[in-house]
CSV table of C-alpha atoms and ligand atoms in Angstrom, one decimal:
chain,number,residue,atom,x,y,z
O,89,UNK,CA,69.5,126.1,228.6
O,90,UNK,CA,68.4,129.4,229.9
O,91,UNK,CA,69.8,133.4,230.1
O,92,UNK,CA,69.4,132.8,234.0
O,93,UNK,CA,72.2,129.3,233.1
O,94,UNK,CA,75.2,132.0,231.4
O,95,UNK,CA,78.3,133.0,232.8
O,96,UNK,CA,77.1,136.5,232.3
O,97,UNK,CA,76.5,139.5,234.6
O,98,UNK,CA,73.6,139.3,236.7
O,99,UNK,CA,72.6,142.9,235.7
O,100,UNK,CA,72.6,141.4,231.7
O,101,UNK,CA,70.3,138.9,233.5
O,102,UNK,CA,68.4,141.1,235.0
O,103,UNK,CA,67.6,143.2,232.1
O,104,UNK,CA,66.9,139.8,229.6
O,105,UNK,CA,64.0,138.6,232.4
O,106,UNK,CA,62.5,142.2,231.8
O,107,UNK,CA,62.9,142.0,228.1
O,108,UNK,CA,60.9,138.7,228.0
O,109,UNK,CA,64.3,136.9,226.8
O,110,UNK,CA,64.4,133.5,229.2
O,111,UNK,CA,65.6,131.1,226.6
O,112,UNK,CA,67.9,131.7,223.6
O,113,UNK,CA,67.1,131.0,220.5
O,114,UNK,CA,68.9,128.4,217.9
O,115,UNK,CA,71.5,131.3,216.6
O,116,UNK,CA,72.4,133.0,220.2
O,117,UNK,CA,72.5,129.2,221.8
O,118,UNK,CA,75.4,128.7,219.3
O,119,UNK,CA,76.7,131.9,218.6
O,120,UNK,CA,77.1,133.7,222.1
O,121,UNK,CA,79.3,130.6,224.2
O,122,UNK,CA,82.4,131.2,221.1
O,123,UNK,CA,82.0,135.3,221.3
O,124,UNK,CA,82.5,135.1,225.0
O,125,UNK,CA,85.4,133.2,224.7
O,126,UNK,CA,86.9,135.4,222.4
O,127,UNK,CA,86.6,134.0,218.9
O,128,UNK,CA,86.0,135.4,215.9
O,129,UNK,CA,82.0,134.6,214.7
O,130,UNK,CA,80.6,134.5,210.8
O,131,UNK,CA,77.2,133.8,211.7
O,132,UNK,CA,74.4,132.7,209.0
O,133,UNK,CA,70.9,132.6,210.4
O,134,UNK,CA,67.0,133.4,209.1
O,135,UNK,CA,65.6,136.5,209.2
O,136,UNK,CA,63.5,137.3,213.0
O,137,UNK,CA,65.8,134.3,214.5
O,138,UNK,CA,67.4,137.4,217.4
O,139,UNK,CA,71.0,138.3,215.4
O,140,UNK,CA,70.7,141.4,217.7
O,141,UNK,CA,71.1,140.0,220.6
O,142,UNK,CA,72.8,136.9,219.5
O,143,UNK,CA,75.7,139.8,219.5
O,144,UNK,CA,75.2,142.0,221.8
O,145,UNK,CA,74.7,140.3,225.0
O,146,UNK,CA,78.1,138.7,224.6
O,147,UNK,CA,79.8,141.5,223.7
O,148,UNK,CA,77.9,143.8,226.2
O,149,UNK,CA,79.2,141.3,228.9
O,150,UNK,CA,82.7,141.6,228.3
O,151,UNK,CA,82.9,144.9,227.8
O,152,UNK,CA,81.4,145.3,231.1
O,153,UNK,CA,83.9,142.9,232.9
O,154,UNK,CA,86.6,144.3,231.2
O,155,UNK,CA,85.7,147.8,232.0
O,156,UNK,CA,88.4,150.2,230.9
O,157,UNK,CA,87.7,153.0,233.2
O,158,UNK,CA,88.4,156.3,231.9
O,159,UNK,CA,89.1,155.2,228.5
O,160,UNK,CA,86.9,157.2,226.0
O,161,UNK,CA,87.2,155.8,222.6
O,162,UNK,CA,85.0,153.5,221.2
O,163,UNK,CA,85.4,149.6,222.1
O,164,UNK,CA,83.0,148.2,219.4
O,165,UNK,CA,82.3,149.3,216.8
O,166,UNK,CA,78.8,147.6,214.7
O,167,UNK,CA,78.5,148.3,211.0
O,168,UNK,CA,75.1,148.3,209.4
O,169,UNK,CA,73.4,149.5,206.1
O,170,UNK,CA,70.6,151.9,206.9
O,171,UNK,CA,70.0,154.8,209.1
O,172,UNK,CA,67.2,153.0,211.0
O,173,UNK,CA,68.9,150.1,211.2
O,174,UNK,CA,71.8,151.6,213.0
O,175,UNK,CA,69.0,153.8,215.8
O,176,UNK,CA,67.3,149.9,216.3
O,177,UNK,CA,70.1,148.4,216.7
O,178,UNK,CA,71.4,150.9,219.0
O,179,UNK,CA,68.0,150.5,220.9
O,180,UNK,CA,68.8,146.8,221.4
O,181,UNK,CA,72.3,147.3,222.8
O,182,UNK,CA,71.0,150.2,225.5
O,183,UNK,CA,68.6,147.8,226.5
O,184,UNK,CA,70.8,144.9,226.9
O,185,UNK,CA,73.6,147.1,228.7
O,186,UNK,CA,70.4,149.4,230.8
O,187,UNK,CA,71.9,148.4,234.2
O,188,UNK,CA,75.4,147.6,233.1
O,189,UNK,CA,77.9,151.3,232.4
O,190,UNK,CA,78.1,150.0,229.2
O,191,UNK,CA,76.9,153.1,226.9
O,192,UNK,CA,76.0,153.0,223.1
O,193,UNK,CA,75.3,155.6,220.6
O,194,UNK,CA,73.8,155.4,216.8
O,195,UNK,CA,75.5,157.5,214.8
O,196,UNK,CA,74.6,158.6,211.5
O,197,UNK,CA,74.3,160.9,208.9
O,198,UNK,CA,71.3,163.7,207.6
O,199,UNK,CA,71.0,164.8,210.8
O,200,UNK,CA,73.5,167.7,212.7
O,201,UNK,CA,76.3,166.8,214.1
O,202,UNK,CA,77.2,168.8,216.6
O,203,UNK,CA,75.1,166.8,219.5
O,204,UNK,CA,76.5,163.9,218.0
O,205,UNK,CA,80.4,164.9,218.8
O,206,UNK,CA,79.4,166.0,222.1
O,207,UNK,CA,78.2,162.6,222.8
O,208,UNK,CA,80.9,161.0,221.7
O,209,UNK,CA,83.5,162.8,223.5
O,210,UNK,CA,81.6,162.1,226.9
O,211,UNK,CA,82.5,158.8,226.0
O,212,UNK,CA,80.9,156.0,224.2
O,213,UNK,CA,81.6,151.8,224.2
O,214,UNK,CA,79.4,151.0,221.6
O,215,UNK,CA,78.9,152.7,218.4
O,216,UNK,CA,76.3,151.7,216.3
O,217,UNK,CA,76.8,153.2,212.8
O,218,UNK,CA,76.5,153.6,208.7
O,219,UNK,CA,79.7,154.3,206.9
O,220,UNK,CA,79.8,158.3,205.9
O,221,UNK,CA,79.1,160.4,209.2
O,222,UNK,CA,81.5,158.2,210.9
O,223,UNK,CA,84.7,158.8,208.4
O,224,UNK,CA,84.1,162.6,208.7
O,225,UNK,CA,84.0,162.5,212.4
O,226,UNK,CA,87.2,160.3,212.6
O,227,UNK,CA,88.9,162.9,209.9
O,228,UNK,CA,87.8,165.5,211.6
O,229,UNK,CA,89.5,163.8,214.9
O,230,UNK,CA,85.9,163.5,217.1
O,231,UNK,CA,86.1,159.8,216.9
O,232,UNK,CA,88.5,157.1,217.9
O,233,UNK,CA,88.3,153.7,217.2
O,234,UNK,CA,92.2,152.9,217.4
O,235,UNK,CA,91.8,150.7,220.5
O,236,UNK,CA,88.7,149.0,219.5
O,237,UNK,CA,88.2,145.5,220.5
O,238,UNK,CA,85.3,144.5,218.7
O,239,UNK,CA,84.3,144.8,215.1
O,240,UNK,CA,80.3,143.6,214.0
O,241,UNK,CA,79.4,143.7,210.9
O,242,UNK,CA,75.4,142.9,210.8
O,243,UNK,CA,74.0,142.3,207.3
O,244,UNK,CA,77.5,141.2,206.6
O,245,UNK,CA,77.0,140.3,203.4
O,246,UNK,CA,75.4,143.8,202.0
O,247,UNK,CA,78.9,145.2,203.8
O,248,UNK,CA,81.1,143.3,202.7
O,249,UNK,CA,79.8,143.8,199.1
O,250,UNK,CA,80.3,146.3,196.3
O,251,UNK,CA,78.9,149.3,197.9
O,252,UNK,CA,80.3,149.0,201.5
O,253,UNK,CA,83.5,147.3,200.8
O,254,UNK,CA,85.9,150.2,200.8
O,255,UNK,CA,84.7,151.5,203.6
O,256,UNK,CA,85.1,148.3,205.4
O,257,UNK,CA,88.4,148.1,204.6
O,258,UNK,CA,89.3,151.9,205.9
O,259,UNK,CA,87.8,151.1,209.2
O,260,UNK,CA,90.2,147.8,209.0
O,261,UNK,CA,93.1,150.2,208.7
O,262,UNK,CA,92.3,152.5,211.5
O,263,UNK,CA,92.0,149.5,214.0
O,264,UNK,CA,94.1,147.1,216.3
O,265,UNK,CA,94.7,144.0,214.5
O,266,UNK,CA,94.0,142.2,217.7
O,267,UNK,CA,90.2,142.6,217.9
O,268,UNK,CA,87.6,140.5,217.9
O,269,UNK,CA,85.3,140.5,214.5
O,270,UNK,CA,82.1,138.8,214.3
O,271,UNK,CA,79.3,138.7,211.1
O,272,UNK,CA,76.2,138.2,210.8
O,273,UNK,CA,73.9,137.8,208.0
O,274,UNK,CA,70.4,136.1,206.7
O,275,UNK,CA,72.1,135.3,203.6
O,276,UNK,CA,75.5,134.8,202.3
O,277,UNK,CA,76.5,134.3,198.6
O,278,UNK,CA,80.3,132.0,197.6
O,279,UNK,CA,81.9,135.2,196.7
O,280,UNK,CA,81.2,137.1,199.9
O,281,UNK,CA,82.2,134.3,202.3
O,282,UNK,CA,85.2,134.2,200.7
O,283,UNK,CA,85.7,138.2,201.0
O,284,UNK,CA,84.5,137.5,204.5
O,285,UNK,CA,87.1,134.9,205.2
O,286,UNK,CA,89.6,137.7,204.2
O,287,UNK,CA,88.3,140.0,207.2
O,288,UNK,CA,88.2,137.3,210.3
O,289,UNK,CA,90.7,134.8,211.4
O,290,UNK,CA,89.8,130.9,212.3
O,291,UNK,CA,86.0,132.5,212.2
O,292,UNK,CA,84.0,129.6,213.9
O,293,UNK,CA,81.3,129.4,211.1
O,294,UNK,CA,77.3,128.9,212.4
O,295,UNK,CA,75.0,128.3,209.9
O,296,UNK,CA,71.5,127.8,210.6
O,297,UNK,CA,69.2,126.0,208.5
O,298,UNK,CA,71.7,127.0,205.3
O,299,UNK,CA,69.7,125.3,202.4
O,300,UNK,CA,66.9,127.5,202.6
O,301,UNK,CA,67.1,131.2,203.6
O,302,UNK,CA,63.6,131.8,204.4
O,303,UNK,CA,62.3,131.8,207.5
O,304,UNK,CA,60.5,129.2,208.3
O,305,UNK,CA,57.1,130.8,209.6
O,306,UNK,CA,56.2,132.8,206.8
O,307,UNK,CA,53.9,131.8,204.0
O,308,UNK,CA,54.4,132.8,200.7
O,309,UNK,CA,52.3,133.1,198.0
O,310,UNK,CA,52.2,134.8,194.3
O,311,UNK,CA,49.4,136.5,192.4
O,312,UNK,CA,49.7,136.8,188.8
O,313,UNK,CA,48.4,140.8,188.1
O,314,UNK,CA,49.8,143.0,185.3
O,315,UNK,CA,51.4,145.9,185.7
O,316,UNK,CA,48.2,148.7,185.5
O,317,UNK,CA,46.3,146.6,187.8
O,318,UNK,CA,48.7,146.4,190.7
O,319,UNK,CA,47.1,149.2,192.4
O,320,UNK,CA,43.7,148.1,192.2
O,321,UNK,CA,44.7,144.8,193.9
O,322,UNK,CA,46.2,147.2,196.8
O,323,UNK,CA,43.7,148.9,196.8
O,324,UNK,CA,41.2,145.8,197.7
O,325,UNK,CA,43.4,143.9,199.9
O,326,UNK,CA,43.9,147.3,202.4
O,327,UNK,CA,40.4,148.0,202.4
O,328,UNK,CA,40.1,144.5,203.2
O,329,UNK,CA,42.4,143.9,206.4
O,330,UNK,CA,42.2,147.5,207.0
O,331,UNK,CA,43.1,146.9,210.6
O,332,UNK,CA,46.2,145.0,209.6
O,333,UNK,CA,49.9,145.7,209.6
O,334,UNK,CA,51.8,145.9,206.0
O,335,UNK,CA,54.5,146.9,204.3
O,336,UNK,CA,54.7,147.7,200.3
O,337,UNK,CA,57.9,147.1,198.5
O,338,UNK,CA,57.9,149.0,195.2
O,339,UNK,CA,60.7,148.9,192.9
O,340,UNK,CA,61.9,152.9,192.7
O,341,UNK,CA,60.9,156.1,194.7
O,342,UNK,CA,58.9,157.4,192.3
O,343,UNK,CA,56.8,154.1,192.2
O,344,UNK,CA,56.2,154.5,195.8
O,345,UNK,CA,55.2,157.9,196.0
O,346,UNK,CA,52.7,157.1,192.6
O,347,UNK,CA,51.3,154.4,195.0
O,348,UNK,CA,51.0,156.4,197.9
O,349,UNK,CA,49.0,158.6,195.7
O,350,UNK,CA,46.5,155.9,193.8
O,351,UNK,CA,46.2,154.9,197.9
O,352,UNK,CA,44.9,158.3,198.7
O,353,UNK,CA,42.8,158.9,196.0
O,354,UNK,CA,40.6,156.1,196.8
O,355,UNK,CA,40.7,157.0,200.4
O,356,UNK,CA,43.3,154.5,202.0
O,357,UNK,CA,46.1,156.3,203.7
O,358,UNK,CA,49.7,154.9,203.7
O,359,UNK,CA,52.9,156.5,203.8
O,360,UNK,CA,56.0,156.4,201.8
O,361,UNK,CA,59.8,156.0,203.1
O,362,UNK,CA,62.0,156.0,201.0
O,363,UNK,CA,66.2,157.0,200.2
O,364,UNK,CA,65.1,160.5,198.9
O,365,UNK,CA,63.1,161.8,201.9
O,366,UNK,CA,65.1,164.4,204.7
O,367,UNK,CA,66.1,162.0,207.4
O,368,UNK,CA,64.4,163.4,210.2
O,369,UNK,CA,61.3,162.6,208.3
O,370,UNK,CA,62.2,159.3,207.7
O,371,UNK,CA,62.9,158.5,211.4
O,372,UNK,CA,59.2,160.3,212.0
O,373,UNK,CA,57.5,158.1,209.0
O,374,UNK,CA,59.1,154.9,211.1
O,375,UNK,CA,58.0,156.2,214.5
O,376,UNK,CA,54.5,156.4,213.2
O,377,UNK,CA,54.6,153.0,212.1
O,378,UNK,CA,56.3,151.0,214.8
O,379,UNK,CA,53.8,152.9,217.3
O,380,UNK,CA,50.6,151.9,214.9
O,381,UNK,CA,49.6,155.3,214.0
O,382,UNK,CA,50.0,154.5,210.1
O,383,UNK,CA,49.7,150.8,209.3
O,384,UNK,CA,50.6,150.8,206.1
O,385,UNK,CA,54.4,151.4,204.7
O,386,UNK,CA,55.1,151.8,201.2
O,387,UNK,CA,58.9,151.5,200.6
O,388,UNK,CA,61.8,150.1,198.6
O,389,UNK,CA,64.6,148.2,199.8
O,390,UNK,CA,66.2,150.3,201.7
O,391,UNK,CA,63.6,149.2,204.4
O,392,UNK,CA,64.3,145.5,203.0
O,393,UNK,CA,66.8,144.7,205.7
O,394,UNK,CA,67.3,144.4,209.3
O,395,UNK,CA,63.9,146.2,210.6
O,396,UNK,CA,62.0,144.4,213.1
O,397,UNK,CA,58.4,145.4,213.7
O,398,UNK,CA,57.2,142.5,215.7
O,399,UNK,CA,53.7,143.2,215.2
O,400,UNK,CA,53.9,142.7,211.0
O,401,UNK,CA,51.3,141.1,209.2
O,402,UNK,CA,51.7,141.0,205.5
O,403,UNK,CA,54.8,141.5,203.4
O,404,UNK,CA,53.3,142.7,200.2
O,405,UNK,CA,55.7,142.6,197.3
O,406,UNK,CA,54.1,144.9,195.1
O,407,UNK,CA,57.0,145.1,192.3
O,408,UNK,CA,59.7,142.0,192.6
O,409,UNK,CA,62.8,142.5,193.3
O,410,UNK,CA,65.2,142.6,191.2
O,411,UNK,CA,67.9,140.6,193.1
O,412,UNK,CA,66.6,137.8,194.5
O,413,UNK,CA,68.3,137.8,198.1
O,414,UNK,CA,66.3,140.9,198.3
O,415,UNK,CA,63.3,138.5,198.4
O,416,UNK,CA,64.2,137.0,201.5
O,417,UNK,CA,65.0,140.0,203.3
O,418,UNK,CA,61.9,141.9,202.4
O,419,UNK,CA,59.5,138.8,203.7
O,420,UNK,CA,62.1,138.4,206.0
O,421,UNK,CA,60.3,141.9,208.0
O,422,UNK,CA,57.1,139.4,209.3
O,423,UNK,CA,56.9,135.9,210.6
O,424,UNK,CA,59.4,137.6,213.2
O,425,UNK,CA,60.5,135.6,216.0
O,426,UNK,CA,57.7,133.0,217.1
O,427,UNK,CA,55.1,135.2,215.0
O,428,UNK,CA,53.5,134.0,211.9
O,429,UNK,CA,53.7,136.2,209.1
O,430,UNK,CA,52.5,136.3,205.4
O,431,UNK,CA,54.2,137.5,202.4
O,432,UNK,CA,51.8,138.1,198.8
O,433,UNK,CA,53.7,138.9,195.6
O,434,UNK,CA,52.3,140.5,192.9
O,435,UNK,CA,54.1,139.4,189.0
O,436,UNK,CA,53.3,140.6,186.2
O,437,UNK,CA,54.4,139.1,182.7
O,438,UNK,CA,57.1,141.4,182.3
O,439,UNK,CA,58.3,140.0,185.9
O,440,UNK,CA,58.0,136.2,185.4
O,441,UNK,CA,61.9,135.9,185.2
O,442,UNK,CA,62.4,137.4,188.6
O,443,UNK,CA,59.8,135.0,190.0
O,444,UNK,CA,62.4,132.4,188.5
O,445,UNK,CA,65.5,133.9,189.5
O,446,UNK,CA,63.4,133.8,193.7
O,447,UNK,CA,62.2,130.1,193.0
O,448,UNK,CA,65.8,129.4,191.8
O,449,UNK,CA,67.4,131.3,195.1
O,450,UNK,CA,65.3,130.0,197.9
O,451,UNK,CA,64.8,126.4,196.4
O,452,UNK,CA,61.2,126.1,196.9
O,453,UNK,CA,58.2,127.0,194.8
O,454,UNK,CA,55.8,129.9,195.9
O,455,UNK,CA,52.3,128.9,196.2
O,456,UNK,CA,50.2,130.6,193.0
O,457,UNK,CA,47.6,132.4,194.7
O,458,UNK,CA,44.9,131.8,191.5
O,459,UNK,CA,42.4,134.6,190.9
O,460,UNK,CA,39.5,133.6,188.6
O,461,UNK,CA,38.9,135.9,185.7
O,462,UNK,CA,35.6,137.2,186.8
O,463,UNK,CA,37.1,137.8,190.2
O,464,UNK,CA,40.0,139.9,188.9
O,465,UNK,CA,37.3,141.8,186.9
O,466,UNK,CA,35.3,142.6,190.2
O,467,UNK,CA,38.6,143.6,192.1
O,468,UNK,CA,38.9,146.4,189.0
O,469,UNK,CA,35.4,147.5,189.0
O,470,UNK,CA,35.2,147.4,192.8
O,471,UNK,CA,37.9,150.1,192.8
O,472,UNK,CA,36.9,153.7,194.2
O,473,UNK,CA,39.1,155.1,191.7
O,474,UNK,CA,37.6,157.0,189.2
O,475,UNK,CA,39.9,156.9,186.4
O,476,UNK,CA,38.9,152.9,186.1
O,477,UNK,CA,35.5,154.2,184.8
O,478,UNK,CA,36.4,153.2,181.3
O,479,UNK,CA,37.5,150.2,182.4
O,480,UNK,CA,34.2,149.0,183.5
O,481,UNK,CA,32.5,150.8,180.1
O,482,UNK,CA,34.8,148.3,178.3
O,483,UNK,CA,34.1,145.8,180.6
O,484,UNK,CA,30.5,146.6,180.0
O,485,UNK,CA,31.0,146.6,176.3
O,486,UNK,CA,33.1,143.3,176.4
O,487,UNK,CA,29.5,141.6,178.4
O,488,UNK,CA,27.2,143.3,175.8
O,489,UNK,CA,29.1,141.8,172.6
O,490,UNK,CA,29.8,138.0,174.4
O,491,UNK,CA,33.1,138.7,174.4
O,492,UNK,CA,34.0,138.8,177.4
O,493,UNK,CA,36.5,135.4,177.4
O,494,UNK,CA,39.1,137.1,175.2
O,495,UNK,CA,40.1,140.1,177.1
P,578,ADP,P1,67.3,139.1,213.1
P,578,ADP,O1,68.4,140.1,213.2
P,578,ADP,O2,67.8,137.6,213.2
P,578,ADP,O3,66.4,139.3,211.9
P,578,ADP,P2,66.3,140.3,215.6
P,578,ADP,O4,67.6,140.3,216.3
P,578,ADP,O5,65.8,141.6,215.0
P,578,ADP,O6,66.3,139.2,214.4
P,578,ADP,O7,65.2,139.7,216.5
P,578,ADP,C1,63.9,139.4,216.1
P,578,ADP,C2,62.9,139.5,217.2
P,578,ADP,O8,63.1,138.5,218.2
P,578,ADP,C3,63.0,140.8,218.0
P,578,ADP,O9,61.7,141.4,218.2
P,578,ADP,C4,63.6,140.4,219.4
P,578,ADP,O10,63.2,141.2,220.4
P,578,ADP,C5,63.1,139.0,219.5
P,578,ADP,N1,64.0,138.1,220.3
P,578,ADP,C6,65.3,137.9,220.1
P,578,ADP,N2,65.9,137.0,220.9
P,578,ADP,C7,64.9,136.6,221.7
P,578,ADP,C8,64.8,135.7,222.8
P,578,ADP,N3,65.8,135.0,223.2
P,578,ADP,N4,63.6,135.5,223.4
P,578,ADP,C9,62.5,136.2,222.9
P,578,ADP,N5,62.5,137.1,221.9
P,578,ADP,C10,63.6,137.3,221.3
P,579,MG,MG1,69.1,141.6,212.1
């Protein structure tokens, strides 16, 4: 089946053909026939399968046929966990609805607020949105979502836990009980799906490929480094692709900006994003990656979910994650759509229980990328970094005294 095959408006058509979306993929093949026909949706599909869309073209459509002319409150209303996430998908929807009158805003917070109320009260259908900015905007009576007709919550499971739960259940209170609610998520633990079950009624459940949450066209693979020598390992394989696309999860801020630093010092420039930098740089910091200007991202999970750079090579897990679903979503940002992508993970001994914990979660074993003793050696020595000079002198040592195998 093809777009061109839908029940949908011919200017949603339209825009798809431009878009380079002729044939849906697995999750909007199954999702998008039950949304139009009004049903509630808990959706459980691999990271880079099209979610987005798998959403927002239905609900796009029947907004637009049900137009409510006049009407300025919001009609749906799309939850998500990060600032970026919420301006990309906000970028998808105003695609999708370009040539429909369908408009959509993405509201959040750390930036002023006054351009965003004006917005709003020219009147918005979709708003695309984190949590805080939006309760003080409805308190402070800029916002109204007491007619809305659709509720998405996209990486449901993050919202619907600890964290976002509250605030899920305030935005429940403020709206009609007659709406339509739809979830989507890469992964979804027992306890959530029931929470979830408590939010939709007679959900028709999709689950793609539900034993294994990884995507399917990434390959993974596991290098065994300690701790100290992380950065020397960075260090070689950005010099080596140095044309290539990468993101860096580190485990805390101030790990990513000690990277970012050890990167500079031997000449390789990245950039950091993390929770603690002013928003307005953190929307720059993205720009300059999606457009190629910086090609490598060091971050920590709060760039784990949602973000789609199609053009992604490597996933480099530089610290593991602590929780292993966070595995999934971080590789989860190559191998997007028909791409291939590659995810390397460096453990350390302290780390080998997290490596566990993944192998458990995902089911599958990661292929040990082996790195021969001597070769490990060269990768420190090769190093531009000057403090390692001691490290070759005991290297040197090490060679002189034939001791070299016990290090
Ligand atoms: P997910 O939310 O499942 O991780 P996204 O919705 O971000 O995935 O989509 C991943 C990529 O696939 C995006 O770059 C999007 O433009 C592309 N895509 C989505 N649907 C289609 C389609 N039907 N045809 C071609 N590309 C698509
Ligand atoms: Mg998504």
């Amino acid at each position: 089946m093809k777009f061109s095959d839908y029940k949908i408006s011919p200017l949603i058509k339209q825009q798809l053909e431009v878009m380079g979306f002729n044939k849906p993929t697995d999750i909007q093949f199954k999702a998008i026939k039950h949304i139009l026909e009004g049903e509630d949706v808990m959706a459980v599909a691999q990271t880079g399968t099209g979610k987005t869309a798998a959403f927002a073209i239905p609900v796009v459509d029947k907004l637009e046929s049900r137009n409510r002319k006049g009407y300025k409150g919001v009609r749906c209303l799309v939850m998500v966990p990060t600032r970026e996430l919420a301006k990309q998908i906000a970028g998808v929807f105003q695609e999708i609805a370009k040539r429909t009158s369908v408009k959509t805003f993405g509201l959040f917070g750390g930036v002023e607020q006054e351009q965003q109320i004006r917005t709003l009260n020219n009147g918005i259908d979709v708003l695309v949105t984190t949590p805080g900015r939006m309760f003080d905007l409805i308190s402070q009576g800029h916002l109204d979502i007491s007619k809305l007709e659709f509720l998405v919550l996209d990486e449901a499971d993050m919202m619907l836990d600890l964290g976002f739960m509250k605030d899920i259940q305030d935005v429940i209170k403020h709206i009609p009980n007659k709406r339509q609610t739809l979830f989507f998520t890469a992964t979804i633990s027992k306890k959530i799906k029931t929470l979830a079950y408590s939010v939709v009624r007679d959900a028709i459940r999709i689950q793609i490929s539900p034993k294994n949450p990884v995507a399917k066209n990434i390959d993974h693979a596991v290098a065994f480094v300690e701790m100290d020598d992380k950065r020397f390992f960075l260090e070689n394989i950005l010099k080596e692709y140095e044309d290539k696309m990468f993101i860096v999860f580190a485990r805390t801020k101030v790990r990513v900006e000690r990277i970012v630093a050890a990167m500079e010092r031997v000449n390789v420039k990245t950039e950091a994003m993390h929770g603690g930098i002013d928003q307005k740089d953190r929307f720059a910091i993205f720009e300059r990656f999606r457009s190629g200007e910086n090609n490598v991202l060091i971050t920590t999970d709060v760039a784990a979910r949602g973000i789609d750079i199609p053009t992604m090579d490597y996933v480099i897990n530089y610290d593991l994650p602590d929780d292993a679903e966070n595995y999934v979503h971080r590789c989860g940002r190559t191998g997007r759509g028909n791409k291939r992508g590659q995810a390397l993970s460096f453990c350390s001994e302290s780390e080998m229980e997290l490596l566990t914990a993944i192998e458990e979660y995902t089911g599958e074993e990661i292929e040990r990328y082996e790195i021969h003793k001597d070769d490990y050696m060269d990768i420190l020595n090769d190093s531009d970094d000057g403090s390692n000079n001691w490290k070759k002198l005991i290297d040197l040592t090490n060679k002189e005294d034939g001791t070299e195998d016990e290090w």
